[in-house]
């Protein structure tokens, strides 16, 4: 075979292959082209390589050199096309060959923590009732945690034994020592109410969910860190009747079925009047949480006129709802991070 | 707050069974903790929220029941014989710390005979967990558990120069209380003193030096009101919590102060054979102002009614 003929065949193949590979637009078409040109049995390169045997001995070095260039050119075009289409070039993959007949290693999938499930569930229900989810910092100052919530200095709730104050007095920053009052881990999510009322315009309908911290010795029903859901509705004519309706709708959605709730008079510094809320379930009244009409002192602390606006607030312990829903009897089990236990509550 | 069912009957006649009454209380804000039988009497433990200092005595709880069942509340009447002698000849009271003690009253009783209280009286105290001491101390405790107003009895003859001074404690002043422990005070605490030393830690606890003993003949009965903040701070700082501090921290009705004082003195005259009673009142602030309630406003947020601002 003449060298010229061979070289022409090589060049036309390279031109055609490049043209096809530059315009190829699917992984399937690319794979077909790969087989067509570089297939091990009947690829175009393979057949051209067979023709190399018929070349005269003196022309063989030039023909071989050109063949190698064309092969590299086609392979280069193939890998560019493969990269462009985003599929891996199997020919260049490293490591052991994939053997689909071997038994697989099942990946360890996590499950959603029951508390996270409960939080999402609560957000979803309250979202349907028109409450926006808001968040606030877990490290708070006394203004947001106490003062604005009508909890004066020397109130038992501010006792260092009942709160996690941060040791800022030991801070090396002198400004922190002189100007800033001791910060603390928030002891209630009501702090978010204050932050929202300080910054957002009225009317408001929000919930905040999150962690709160109190130095309780851990037992079956107490843990130094737990979650609360806080709700706040401020508008021109918010009444206790609306509070009761919202909480009843909430209880009905959460527990399923028509659930009755009742109010018992109580006392909280940030609401007046205040109530404890119970719901009727399985033949008994079960404590639900605390609620009430926002105290005028709280409105005044954030510059809202209590003669014009009214509002209600409520707070619920998320753990208690979660434990009842999942039949968990010891709060500490939620935070032992034992995946064998937590896996049981996979959705 | 422990309530004796038998004692309560003095103020309201309840026909309803205990369990039902307890439920009504719970739904009106007095949570039921437990009911136990002590010496054959049902004793009910009710949780009183910190805004309801009026319910820290049997009369207050009885008032709740009377309202819930539309019954008459029977408050005992007092008719205290007065002495011809002026109390100012016997005792002088000076209040140097009206910020913490807005009102101080004292009554003097002479010639009492200290002894045990009558059994029915002592039993009422025992059933609600108060140890009877003697007829005078028991009378002050009884009246406190009746109306919620803490009282204190001093041995008049242990008061130097017949002079009572209500004053801030001196820095690092030492005080020996009736629990026979010593406390170190600071100037934010109220001291009831005589011309020489501290006789009592105001609103919190009496002192051992002026305590009523078997040899006591003449008495001073103190009824005062103290500011919640001052008492709370003192009790917390000294870790000294008493039934008295518990009540003052929650603000006792200053209007009930004189009734409690007279009620206590009347009982002491009756049971301790005291001869004469003299009263002195030191009032440094008004006895509390009226609370303004706007019924329209109440309806506004309680029910579905729009607030009419006219």
Short mmCIF file of C-alpha atoms in Angstrom, two decimals, chain A:
data_model
loop_
_atom_site.label_atom_id
_atom_site.label_comp_id
_atom_site.label_asym_id
_atom_site.label_seq_id
_atom_site.Cartn_x
_atom_site.Cartn_y
_atom_site.Cartn_z
CA UNK A 1 0.00 0.00 0.00
CA UNK A 2 1.21 3.44 -0.90
CA UNK A 3 2.19 5.80 1.84
CA UNK A 4 0.21 8.68 0.31
CA UNK A 5 -2.99 6.63 0.31
CA UNK A 6 -2.47 5.64 3.93
CA UNK A 7 -1.76 9.17 5.05
CA UNK A 8 -4.82 10.53 3.23
CA UNK A 9 -7.03 7.93 4.90
CA UNK A 10 -5.59 8.88 8.28
CA UNK A 11 -6.11 12.63 7.72
CA UNK A 12 -9.70 12.26 6.52
CA UNK A 13 -10.48 10.05 9.52
CA UNK A 14 -8.99 12.59 11.93
CA UNK A 15 -10.90 15.47 10.29
CA UNK A 16 -14.19 13.56 10.36
CA UNK A 17 -13.65 12.40 13.96
CA UNK A 18 -12.84 15.91 15.16
CA UNK A 19 -15.86 17.39 13.41
CA UNK A 20 -18.16 14.77 14.94
CA UNK A 21 -16.67 15.03 18.42
CA UNK A 22 -16.86 18.81 18.53
CA UNK A 23 -20.57 18.76 17.88
CA UNK A 24 -21.59 15.66 19.78
CA UNK A 25 -24.34 16.54 22.27
CA UNK A 26 -25.10 13.47 24.31
CA UNK A 27 -23.23 10.90 26.30
CA UNK A 28 -24.83 8.10 24.26
CA UNK A 29 -23.70 9.61 20.95
CA UNK A 30 -20.23 10.14 22.41
CA UNK A 31 -20.05 6.52 23.43
CA UNK A 32 -21.04 5.46 19.91
CA UNK A 33 -18.28 7.65 18.49
CA UNK A 34 -15.80 6.24 20.96
CA UNK A 35 -16.63 2.70 19.78
CA UNK A 36 -16.56 3.76 16.16
CA UNK A 37 -13.07 5.23 16.33
CA UNK A 38 -11.24 3.58 19.19
CA UNK A 39 -13.22 0.38 19.71
CA UNK A 40 -10.94 -2.54 20.52
CA UNK A 41 -12.44 -4.92 17.94
CA UNK A 42 -13.63 -3.00 14.95
CA UNK A 43 -12.87 0.62 15.66
CA UNK A 44 -11.64 2.75 12.76
CA UNK A 45 -8.20 3.16 14.32
CA UNK A 46 -7.91 -0.58 14.70
CA UNK A 47 -8.62 -1.18 11.02
CA UNK A 48 -6.21 1.55 9.95
CA UNK A 49 -3.58 0.00 12.22
CA UNK A 50 -4.06 -3.29 10.31
CA UNK A 51 -3.38 -1.44 7.08
CA UNK A 52 0.00 -0.42 8.58
CA UNK A 53 1.21 -3.97 7.96
CA UNK A 54 0.93 -3.46 4.20
CA UNK A 55 3.16 -0.39 4.13
CA UNK A 56 6.62 -0.72 2.59
CA UNK A 57 9.37 -1.14 5.11
CA UNK A 58 11.12 2.15 4.20
CA UNK A 59 7.92 4.11 4.70
CA UNK A 60 6.97 2.40 7.94
CA UNK A 61 8.58 4.89 10.40
CA UNK A 62 6.80 7.88 8.79
CA UNK A 63 3.48 6.01 8.59
CA UNK A 64 3.77 4.82 12.19
CA UNK A 65 4.60 8.31 13.42
CA UNK A 66 1.64 9.78 11.62
CA UNK A 67 -0.65 7.01 12.90
CA UNK A 68 0.37 7.76 16.46
CA UNK A 69 -0.32 11.48 15.97
CA UNK A 70 -3.77 10.78 14.56
CA UNK A 71 -4.56 8.33 17.38
CA UNK A 72 -3.52 10.91 19.98
CA UNK A 73 -5.55 13.55 18.14
CA UNK A 74 -8.69 11.43 18.21
CA UNK A 75 -8.24 10.43 21.82
CA UNK A 76 -7.66 14.08 22.74
CA UNK A 77 -10.85 15.08 20.95
CA UNK A 78 -12.69 12.27 22.71
CA UNK A 79 -11.59 13.34 26.17
CA UNK A 80 -12.41 17.00 25.44
CA UNK A 81 -15.85 16.00 24.29
CA UNK A 82 -16.23 13.81 27.34
CA UNK A 83 -15.25 16.65 29.65
CA UNK A 84 -17.56 19.01 27.85
CA UNK A 85 -20.45 16.62 28.35
CA UNK A 86 -19.47 16.08 31.94
CA UNK A 87 -19.02 12.34 31.87
CA UNK A 88 -15.93 10.67 33.12
CA UNK A 89 -13.46 9.25 30.75
CA UNK A 90 -13.56 5.64 31.68
CA UNK A 91 -10.43 4.88 29.79
CA UNK A 92 -8.41 7.19 32.00
CA UNK A 93 -10.01 6.25 35.39
CA UNK A 94 -7.55 5.06 37.98
CA UNK A 95 -7.92 2.38 40.57
CA UNK A 96 -9.40 -1.10 40.39
CA UNK A 97 -11.91 -1.92 37.74
CA UNK A 98 -15.52 -1.70 38.90
CA UNK A 99 -16.97 -5.14 39.33
CA UNK A 100 -20.78 -4.98 39.46
CA UNK A 101 -21.04 -8.58 40.57
CA UNK A 102 -19.44 -7.90 44.00
CA UNK A 103 -21.87 -7.41 46.96
CA UNK A 104 -22.13 -3.65 47.75
CA UNK A 105 -21.22 -1.71 50.89
CA UNK A 106 -24.41 -0.09 52.10
CA UNK A 107 -23.74 3.61 53.00
CA UNK A 108 -24.71 4.60 56.58
CA UNK A 109 -27.52 7.08 56.12
CA UNK A 110 -28.40 9.33 59.06
CA UNK A 111 -31.98 9.94 60.18
CA UNK A 112 -33.56 13.19 61.25
CA UNK A 113 -33.38 13.73 65.02
CA UNK A 114 -36.82 13.55 66.68
CA UNK A 115 -36.43 17.10 68.02
CA UNK A 116 -35.62 18.41 64.55
CA UNK A 117 -38.63 16.54 63.23
CA UNK A 118 -40.80 18.15 65.90
CA UNK A 119 -39.42 21.63 65.17
CA UNK A 120 -40.16 21.21 61.46
CA UNK A 121 -43.62 19.93 62.25
CA UNK A 122 -44.35 22.91 64.52
CA UNK A 123 -43.05 25.38 61.93
CA UNK A 124 -45.22 23.77 59.30
CA UNK A 125 -48.40 23.97 61.42
CA UNK A 126 -47.80 27.54 62.58
CA UNK A 127 -46.80 28.56 59.06
CA UNK A 128 -50.23 27.47 57.87
CA UNK A 129 -51.72 29.74 60.55
CA UNK A 130 -49.75 32.65 59.11
CA UNK A 131 -46.87 32.81 61.61
CA UNK A 132 -43.43 33.63 60.21
CA UNK A 133 -40.40 31.87 61.64
CA UNK A 134 -37.83 34.18 63.20
CA UNK A 135 -34.58 33.51 64.98
CA UNK A 136 -32.44 35.22 67.57
CA UNK A 137 -29.05 34.75 69.18
CA UNK A 138 -28.55 32.17 71.92
CA UNK A 139 -26.13 34.47 73.78
CA UNK A 140 -28.23 37.33 75.11
CA UNK A 141 -27.91 40.49 77.17
CA UNK A 142 -30.04 41.16 80.28
CA UNK A 143 -32.09 43.74 78.40
CA UNK A 144 -33.58 41.20 75.98
CA UNK A 145 -33.67 38.29 78.41
CA UNK A 146 -35.09 40.18 81.41
CA UNK A 147 -35.52 43.95 81.53
CA UNK A 148 -37.65 44.43 78.41
CA UNK A 149 -39.69 41.39 79.44
CA UNK A 150 -40.72 43.15 82.67
CA UNK A 151 -38.40 41.05 84.85
CA UNK A 152 -36.79 43.68 87.11
CA UNK A 153 -33.42 43.58 88.77
CA UNK A 154 -33.33 41.27 91.79
CA UNK A 155 -36.19 39.19 90.44
CA UNK A 156 -35.61 35.53 91.40
CA UNK A 157 -35.58 34.60 87.69
CA UNK A 158 -32.32 36.58 87.31
CA UNK A 159 -30.51 34.65 90.02
CA UNK A 160 -27.05 33.52 88.89
CA UNK A 161 -27.96 30.07 90.18
CA UNK A 162 -30.84 29.91 87.69
CA UNK A 163 -28.98 31.13 84.61
CA UNK A 164 -25.80 30.51 82.66
CA UNK A 165 -24.01 33.86 82.84
CA UNK A 166 -20.88 34.15 80.74
CA UNK A 167 -17.64 35.02 82.50
CA UNK A 168 -17.16 38.30 80.63
CA UNK A 169 -15.76 39.97 83.74
CA UNK A 170 -12.56 38.05 83.08
CA UNK A 171 -12.41 39.34 79.53
CA UNK A 172 -9.17 41.04 78.58
CA UNK A 173 -11.07 43.71 76.67
CA UNK A 174 -11.50 46.66 79.07
CA UNK A 175 -14.51 48.00 77.14
CA UNK A 176 -16.33 44.73 77.72
CA UNK A 177 -15.67 45.00 81.43
CA UNK A 178 -16.92 48.51 81.94
CA UNK A 179 -19.83 48.98 79.56
CA UNK A 180 -21.36 45.62 78.90
CA UNK A 181 -23.52 43.93 81.49
CA UNK A 182 -22.95 40.22 81.96
CA UNK A 183 -24.20 38.24 79.01
CA UNK A 184 -25.93 34.92 79.41
CA UNK A 185 -27.23 31.96 77.48
CA UNK A 186 -30.86 32.84 76.90
CA UNK A 187 -33.20 31.23 79.39
CA UNK A 188 -36.27 31.61 77.16
CA UNK A 189 -37.11 32.25 73.52
CA UNK A 190 -39.21 35.29 74.53
CA UNK A 191 -36.01 37.26 73.88
CA UNK A 192 -36.79 36.97 70.18
CA UNK A 193 -40.15 38.73 70.74
CA UNK A 194 -38.28 41.79 71.98
CA UNK A 195 -35.80 41.74 69.09
CA UNK A 196 -38.60 41.44 66.55
CA UNK A 197 -40.73 44.18 68.11
CA UNK A 198 -37.68 46.45 68.25
CA UNK A 199 -36.92 46.08 64.56
CA UNK A 200 -39.98 45.04 62.59
CA UNK A 201 -43.05 47.05 61.77
CA UNK A 202 -46.49 46.18 63.09
CA UNK A 203 -48.66 44.16 62.77
CA UNK A 204 -46.64 41.05 63.59
CA UNK A 205 -47.32 37.36 63.58
CA UNK A 206 -44.19 35.37 64.37
CA UNK A 207 -42.92 32.22 66.01
CA UNK A 208 -39.40 31.56 67.18
CA UNK A 209 -38.07 28.12 67.91
CA UNK A 210 -34.78 27.34 69.46
CA UNK A 211 -32.55 26.25 72.27
CA UNK A 212 -32.72 27.72 75.75
CA UNK A 213 -30.47 27.06 78.71
CA UNK A 214 -31.11 26.69 82.44
CA UNK A 215 -28.87 25.08 85.04
CA UNK A 216 -31.25 22.28 85.98
CA UNK A 217 -29.79 18.98 87.12
CA UNK A 218 -30.59 16.47 84.37
CA UNK A 219 -33.30 13.94 85.18
CA UNK A 220 -36.11 12.24 83.27
CA UNK A 221 -37.93 15.53 82.66
CA UNK A 222 -35.17 18.16 82.98
CA UNK A 223 -32.13 18.97 80.90
CA UNK A 224 -29.90 22.08 81.06
CA UNK A 225 -30.54 22.69 77.35
CA UNK A 226 -33.97 22.34 75.82
CA UNK A 227 -36.15 23.83 73.07
CA UNK A 228 -39.04 26.22 73.20
CA UNK A 229 -41.50 27.49 70.67
CA UNK A 230 -42.64 31.04 71.24
CA UNK A 231 -45.48 32.70 69.39
CA UNK A 232 -46.38 36.39 69.21
CA UNK A 233 -49.26 38.16 67.50
CA UNK A 234 -49.46 41.95 67.72
CA UNK A 235 -52.18 43.87 65.93
CA UNK A 236 -54.82 46.48 66.60
CA UNK A 237 -57.51 44.22 68.00
CA UNK A 238 -55.90 41.00 69.15
CA UNK A 239 -57.98 39.33 71.89
CA UNK A 240 -57.76 36.37 74.22
CA UNK A 241 -60.45 34.70 72.13
CA UNK A 242 -57.99 34.67 69.23
CA UNK A 243 -55.30 33.28 71.49
CA UNK A 244 -57.57 30.42 72.43
CA UNK A 245 -58.54 29.77 68.82
CA UNK A 246 -54.96 29.74 67.62
CA UNK A 247 -53.85 27.37 70.37
CA UNK A 248 -56.82 25.10 69.80
CA UNK A 249 -56.17 24.97 66.06
CA UNK A 250 -52.55 24.26 66.83
CA UNK A 251 -53.40 21.43 69.25
CA UNK A 252 -55.86 19.97 66.77
CA UNK A 253 -53.28 20.04 63.96
CA UNK A 254 -50.50 18.65 66.09
CA UNK A 255 -52.39 15.87 67.82
CA UNK A 256 -54.92 15.14 65.09
CA UNK A 257 -58.63 15.08 65.75
CA UNK A 258 -60.69 17.71 67.50
CA UNK A 259 -58.87 18.67 70.70
CA UNK A 260 -60.27 20.81 73.48
CA UNK A 261 -58.06 23.17 75.43
CA UNK A 262 -58.60 25.11 78.62
CA UNK A 263 -57.06 28.16 80.26
CA UNK A 264 -56.11 28.39 83.93
CA UNK A 265 -55.13 31.78 85.39
CA UNK A 266 -51.41 32.02 86.09
CA UNK A 267 -48.66 34.59 86.33
CA UNK A 268 -45.76 35.54 84.07
CA UNK A 269 -44.00 38.92 84.23
CA UNK A 270 -44.32 39.53 80.48
CA UNK A 271 -48.04 38.84 80.05
CA UNK A 272 -51.13 40.17 81.81
CA UNK A 273 -53.41 38.35 82.23
CA UNK A 274 -51.45 35.12 82.04
CA UNK A 275 -52.78 31.60 81.63
CA UNK A 276 -51.59 28.03 81.74
CA UNK A 277 -52.92 26.06 78.80
CA UNK A 278 -54.01 22.42 79.05
CA UNK A 279 -55.36 20.11 76.37
CA UNK A 280 -57.72 17.20 76.83
CA UNK A 281 -56.16 13.98 75.60
CA UNK A 282 -56.90 10.35 76.40
CA UNK A 283 -59.26 11.25 79.22
CA UNK A 284 -57.05 13.72 81.08
CA UNK A 285 -55.90 17.33 80.99
CA UNK A 286 -52.28 17.63 79.95
CA UNK A 287 -50.15 20.74 80.39
CA UNK A 288 -49.44 22.43 77.08
CA UNK A 289 -47.63 25.66 77.92
CA UNK A 290 -48.01 29.22 79.11
CA UNK A 291 -49.65 32.15 77.35
CA UNK A 292 -51.23 35.53 77.89
CA UNK A 293 -51.82 39.03 76.62
CA UNK A 294 -48.59 41.00 76.16
CA UNK A 295 -48.01 43.12 79.28
CA UNK A 296 -48.26 46.89 78.59
CA UNK A 297 -44.83 47.27 80.25
CA UNK A 298 -43.31 45.03 77.58
CA UNK A 299 -44.92 47.11 74.82
CA UNK A 300 -43.62 50.28 76.44
CA UNK A 301 -40.10 48.85 76.68
CA UNK A 302 -39.99 48.45 72.90
CA UNK A 303 -41.80 51.71 72.13
CA UNK A 304 -45.19 50.30 71.15
CA UNK A 305 -48.29 52.16 72.37
CA UNK A 306 -50.35 49.68 74.43
CA UNK A 307 -53.42 51.87 74.03
CA UNK A 308 -53.39 51.27 70.28
CA UNK A 309 -51.93 47.81 69.92
CA UNK A 310 -52.64 44.57 71.71
CA UNK A 311 -51.12 41.17 71.37
CA UNK A 312 -50.79 37.72 72.74
CA UNK A 313 -47.77 35.52 73.31
CA UNK A 314 -47.41 31.85 74.09
CA UNK A 315 -44.55 29.51 74.83
CA UNK A 316 -44.40 25.74 74.64
CA UNK A 317 -41.74 23.21 75.53
CA UNK A 318 -40.79 21.34 72.38
CA UNK A 319 -39.32 18.33 74.21
CA UNK A 320 -42.57 17.63 75.99
CA UNK A 321 -44.52 17.60 72.71
CA UNK A 322 -41.82 15.55 71.02
CA UNK A 323 -41.58 12.99 73.82
CA UNK A 324 -45.34 12.53 73.90
CA UNK A 325 -45.48 12.10 70.15
CA UNK A 326 -42.71 9.53 69.98
CA UNK A 327 -43.39 7.81 73.29
CA UNK A 328 -40.02 8.83 74.75
CA UNK A 329 -40.03 8.77 78.55
CA UNK A 330 -36.61 10.21 79.45
CA UNK A 331 -35.50 13.57 78.03
CA UNK A 332 -31.84 12.58 78.47
CA UNK A 333 -32.25 9.89 75.80
CA UNK A 334 -32.73 12.66 73.23
CA UNK A 335 -29.27 14.06 73.86
CA UNK A 336 -27.13 10.97 74.46
CA UNK A 337 -26.37 10.85 70.70
CA UNK A 338 -26.90 7.09 70.68
CA UNK A 339 -27.77 6.43 67.03
CA UNK A 340 -29.28 3.04 67.88
CA UNK A 341 -31.87 4.88 69.97
CA UNK A 342 -32.37 7.79 67.57
CA UNK A 343 -32.67 5.51 64.51
CA UNK A 344 -35.98 4.23 65.86
CA UNK A 345 -37.62 7.56 65.10
CA UNK A 346 -36.64 7.66 61.42
CA UNK A 347 -39.38 8.94 59.18
#
